[in-house]
Each structure stands twice: as structure tokens, then as C-alpha cells.
GROMACS .gro file of C-alpha atoms in nm:
model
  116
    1UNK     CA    1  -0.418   1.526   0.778
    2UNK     CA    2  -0.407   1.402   0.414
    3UNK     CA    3  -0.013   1.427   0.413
    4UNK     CA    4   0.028   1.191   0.765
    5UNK     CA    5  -0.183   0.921   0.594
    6UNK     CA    6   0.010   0.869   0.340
    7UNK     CA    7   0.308   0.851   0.533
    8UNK     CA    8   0.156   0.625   0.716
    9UNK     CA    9   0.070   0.444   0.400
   10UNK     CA   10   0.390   0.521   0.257
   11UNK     CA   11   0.553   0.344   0.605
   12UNK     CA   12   0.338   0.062   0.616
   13UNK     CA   13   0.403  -0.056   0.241
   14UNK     CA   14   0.774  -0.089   0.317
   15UNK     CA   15   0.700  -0.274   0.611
   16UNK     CA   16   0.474  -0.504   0.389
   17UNK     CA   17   0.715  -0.465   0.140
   18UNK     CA   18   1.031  -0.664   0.326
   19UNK     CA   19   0.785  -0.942   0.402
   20UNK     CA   20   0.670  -0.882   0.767
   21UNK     CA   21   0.292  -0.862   0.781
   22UNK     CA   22   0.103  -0.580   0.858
   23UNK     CA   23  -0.254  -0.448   1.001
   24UNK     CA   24  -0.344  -0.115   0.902
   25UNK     CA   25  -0.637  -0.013   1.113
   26UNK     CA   26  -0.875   0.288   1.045
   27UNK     CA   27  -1.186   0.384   1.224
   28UNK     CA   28  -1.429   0.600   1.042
   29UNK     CA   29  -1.335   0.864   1.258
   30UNK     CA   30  -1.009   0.903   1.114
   31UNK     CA   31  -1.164   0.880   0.732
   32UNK     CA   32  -1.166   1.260   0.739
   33UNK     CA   33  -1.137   1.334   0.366
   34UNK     CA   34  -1.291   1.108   0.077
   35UNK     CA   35  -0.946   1.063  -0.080
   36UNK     CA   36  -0.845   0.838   0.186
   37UNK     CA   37  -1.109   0.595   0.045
   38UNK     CA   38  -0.932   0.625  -0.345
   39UNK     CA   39  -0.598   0.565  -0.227
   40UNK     CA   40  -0.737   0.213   0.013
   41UNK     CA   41  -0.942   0.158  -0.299
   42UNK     CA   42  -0.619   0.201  -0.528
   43UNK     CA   43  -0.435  -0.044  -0.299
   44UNK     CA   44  -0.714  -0.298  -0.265
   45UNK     CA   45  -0.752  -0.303  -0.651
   46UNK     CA   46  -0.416  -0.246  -0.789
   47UNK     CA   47  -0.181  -0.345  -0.522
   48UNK     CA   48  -0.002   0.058  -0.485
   49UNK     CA   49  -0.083   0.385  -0.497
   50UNK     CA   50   0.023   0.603  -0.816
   51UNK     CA   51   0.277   0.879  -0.657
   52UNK     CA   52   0.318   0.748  -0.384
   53UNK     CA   53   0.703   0.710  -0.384
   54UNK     CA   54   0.912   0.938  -0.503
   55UNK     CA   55   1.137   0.801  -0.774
   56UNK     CA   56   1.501   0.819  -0.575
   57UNK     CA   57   1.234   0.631  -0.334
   58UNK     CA   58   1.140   0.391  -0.576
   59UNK     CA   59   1.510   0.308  -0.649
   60UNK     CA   60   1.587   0.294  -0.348
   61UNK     CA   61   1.310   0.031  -0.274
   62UNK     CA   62   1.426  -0.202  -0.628
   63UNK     CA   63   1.776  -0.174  -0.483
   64UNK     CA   64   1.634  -0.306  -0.170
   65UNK     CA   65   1.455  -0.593  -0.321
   66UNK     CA   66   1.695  -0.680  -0.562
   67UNK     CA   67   1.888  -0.946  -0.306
   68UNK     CA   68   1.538  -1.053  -0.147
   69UNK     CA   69   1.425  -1.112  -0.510
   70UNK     CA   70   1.784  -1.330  -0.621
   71UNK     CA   71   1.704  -1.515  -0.343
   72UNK     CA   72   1.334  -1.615  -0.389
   73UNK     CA   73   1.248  -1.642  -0.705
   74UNK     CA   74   1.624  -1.774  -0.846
   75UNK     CA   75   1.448  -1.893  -1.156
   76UNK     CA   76   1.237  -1.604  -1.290
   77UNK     CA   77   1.438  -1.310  -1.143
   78UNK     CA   78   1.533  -1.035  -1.406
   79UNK     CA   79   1.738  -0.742  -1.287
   80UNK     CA   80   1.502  -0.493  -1.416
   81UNK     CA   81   1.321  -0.205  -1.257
   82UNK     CA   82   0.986  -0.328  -1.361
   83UNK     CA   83   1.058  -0.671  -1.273
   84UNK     CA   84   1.177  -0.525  -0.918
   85UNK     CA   85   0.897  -0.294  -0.856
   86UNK     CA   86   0.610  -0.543  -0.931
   87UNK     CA   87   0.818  -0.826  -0.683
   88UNK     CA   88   0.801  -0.538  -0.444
   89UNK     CA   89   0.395  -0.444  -0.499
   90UNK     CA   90   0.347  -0.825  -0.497
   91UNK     CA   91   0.527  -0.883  -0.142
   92UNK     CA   92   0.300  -0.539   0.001
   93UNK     CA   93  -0.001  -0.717  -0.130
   94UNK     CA   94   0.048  -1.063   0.035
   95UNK     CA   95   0.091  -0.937   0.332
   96UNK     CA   96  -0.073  -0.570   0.363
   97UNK     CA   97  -0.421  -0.568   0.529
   98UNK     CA   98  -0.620  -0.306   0.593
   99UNK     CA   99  -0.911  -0.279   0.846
  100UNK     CA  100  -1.192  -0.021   0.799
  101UNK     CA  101  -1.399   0.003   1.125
  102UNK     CA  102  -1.712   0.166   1.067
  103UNK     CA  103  -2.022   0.219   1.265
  104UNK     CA  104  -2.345   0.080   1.114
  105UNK     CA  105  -2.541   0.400   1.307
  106UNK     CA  106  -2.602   0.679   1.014
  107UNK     CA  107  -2.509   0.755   0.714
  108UNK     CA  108  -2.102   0.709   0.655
  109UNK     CA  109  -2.099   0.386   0.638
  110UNK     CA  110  -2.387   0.379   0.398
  111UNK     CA  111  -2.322   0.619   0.155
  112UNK     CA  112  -1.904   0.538   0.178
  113UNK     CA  113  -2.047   0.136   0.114
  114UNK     CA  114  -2.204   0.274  -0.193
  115UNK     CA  115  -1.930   0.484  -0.351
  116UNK     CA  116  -1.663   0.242  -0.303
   0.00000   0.00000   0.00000
């Protein structure tokens, strides 16, 4: 269960990631382990997840935003992994959104408010 999240996660941030926006809906039904709620809160304050790509992923992805980057930021761009990566993170976050649907009947939404 944890596994198809983050592919989903993993999916959805290279979606986000070549600029088309993105919804990603979860019910507290589907919230089935507490880690699910790190890696959201990981996105939501960081803008990625650590370990989430592999790193012929992650190359892959720079490589990938390397022309997109040329292209919109002409001035600033510097052919750098770092410098690729962070455009990349910076593109999921603009347009990434995530929608927690929780019931306000008992206690999930209450304690997961709290912790998070």
C-alpha cells in the first residue's frame, strides 16, 4: 500500500514537474499508514520527498529540464545538477496540489490535525 503511494507520488511530481498542473486527491480512507502524512508533510514544507527518485531517476529528470530551464529562465540558468533539480522541485511546487478529504466525525481527523 505504502509502495503504490509513492508511485503515485513519484508519477504525479513529474507530471507537476513538466509544468501541467495537478490535483492529488486523498480521502482519509486511503491514509492507511501515518507515513503517508510525513511524506505530504515533506512536500508541503520542502517542496520533495528525500528518496524519492532514484538517482539514474534524478538524472534523468535534470536532463529533462535542462531545455525547459534554457528556455525560461535564459538569464539565471546554470547547467548544474543542483541548479536543475531545484528548477525541477520549484515547477512540482507551483503547480502540485494536494487535497486531504477528511471527515470531521471521530477521531482521525482530530488527532492527524494535531500531529501534523
Amino acid at each position: 500500500c505504502l509502495q503504490y503511494f509513492l508511485d503515485d507520488l513519484r508519477q504525479q511530481y513529474q507530471i507537476a514537474g513538466m509544468g501541467k498542473k495537478v490535483a492529488f486527491m486523498i480521502t482519509d480512507h486511503e491514509m492507511k499508514h501515518e507515513s503517508f502524512f510525513e511524506y505530504i508533510n515533506n512536500v508541503l514544507a520542502a517542496g520533495e520527498v528525500p528518496g524519492l527518485f532514484s538517482a539514474e531517476d534524478r538524472d534523468q529528470i535534470c536532463n529533462e529540464m535542462r531545455a525547459l530551464a534554457k528556455t525560461e529562465r535564459v538569464r539565471e540558468f546554470t547547467d548544474t545538477e543542483d541548479y536543475l533539480w531545484k528548477f525541477f522541485v520549484n515547477r512540482v511546487w507551483d503547480n502540485l496540489h494536494f487535497v486531504l478529504c477528511f471527515s470531521p466525525v471521530g477521531n482521525t481527523f482530530r488527532s492527524c490535525a494535531r500531529k501534523f
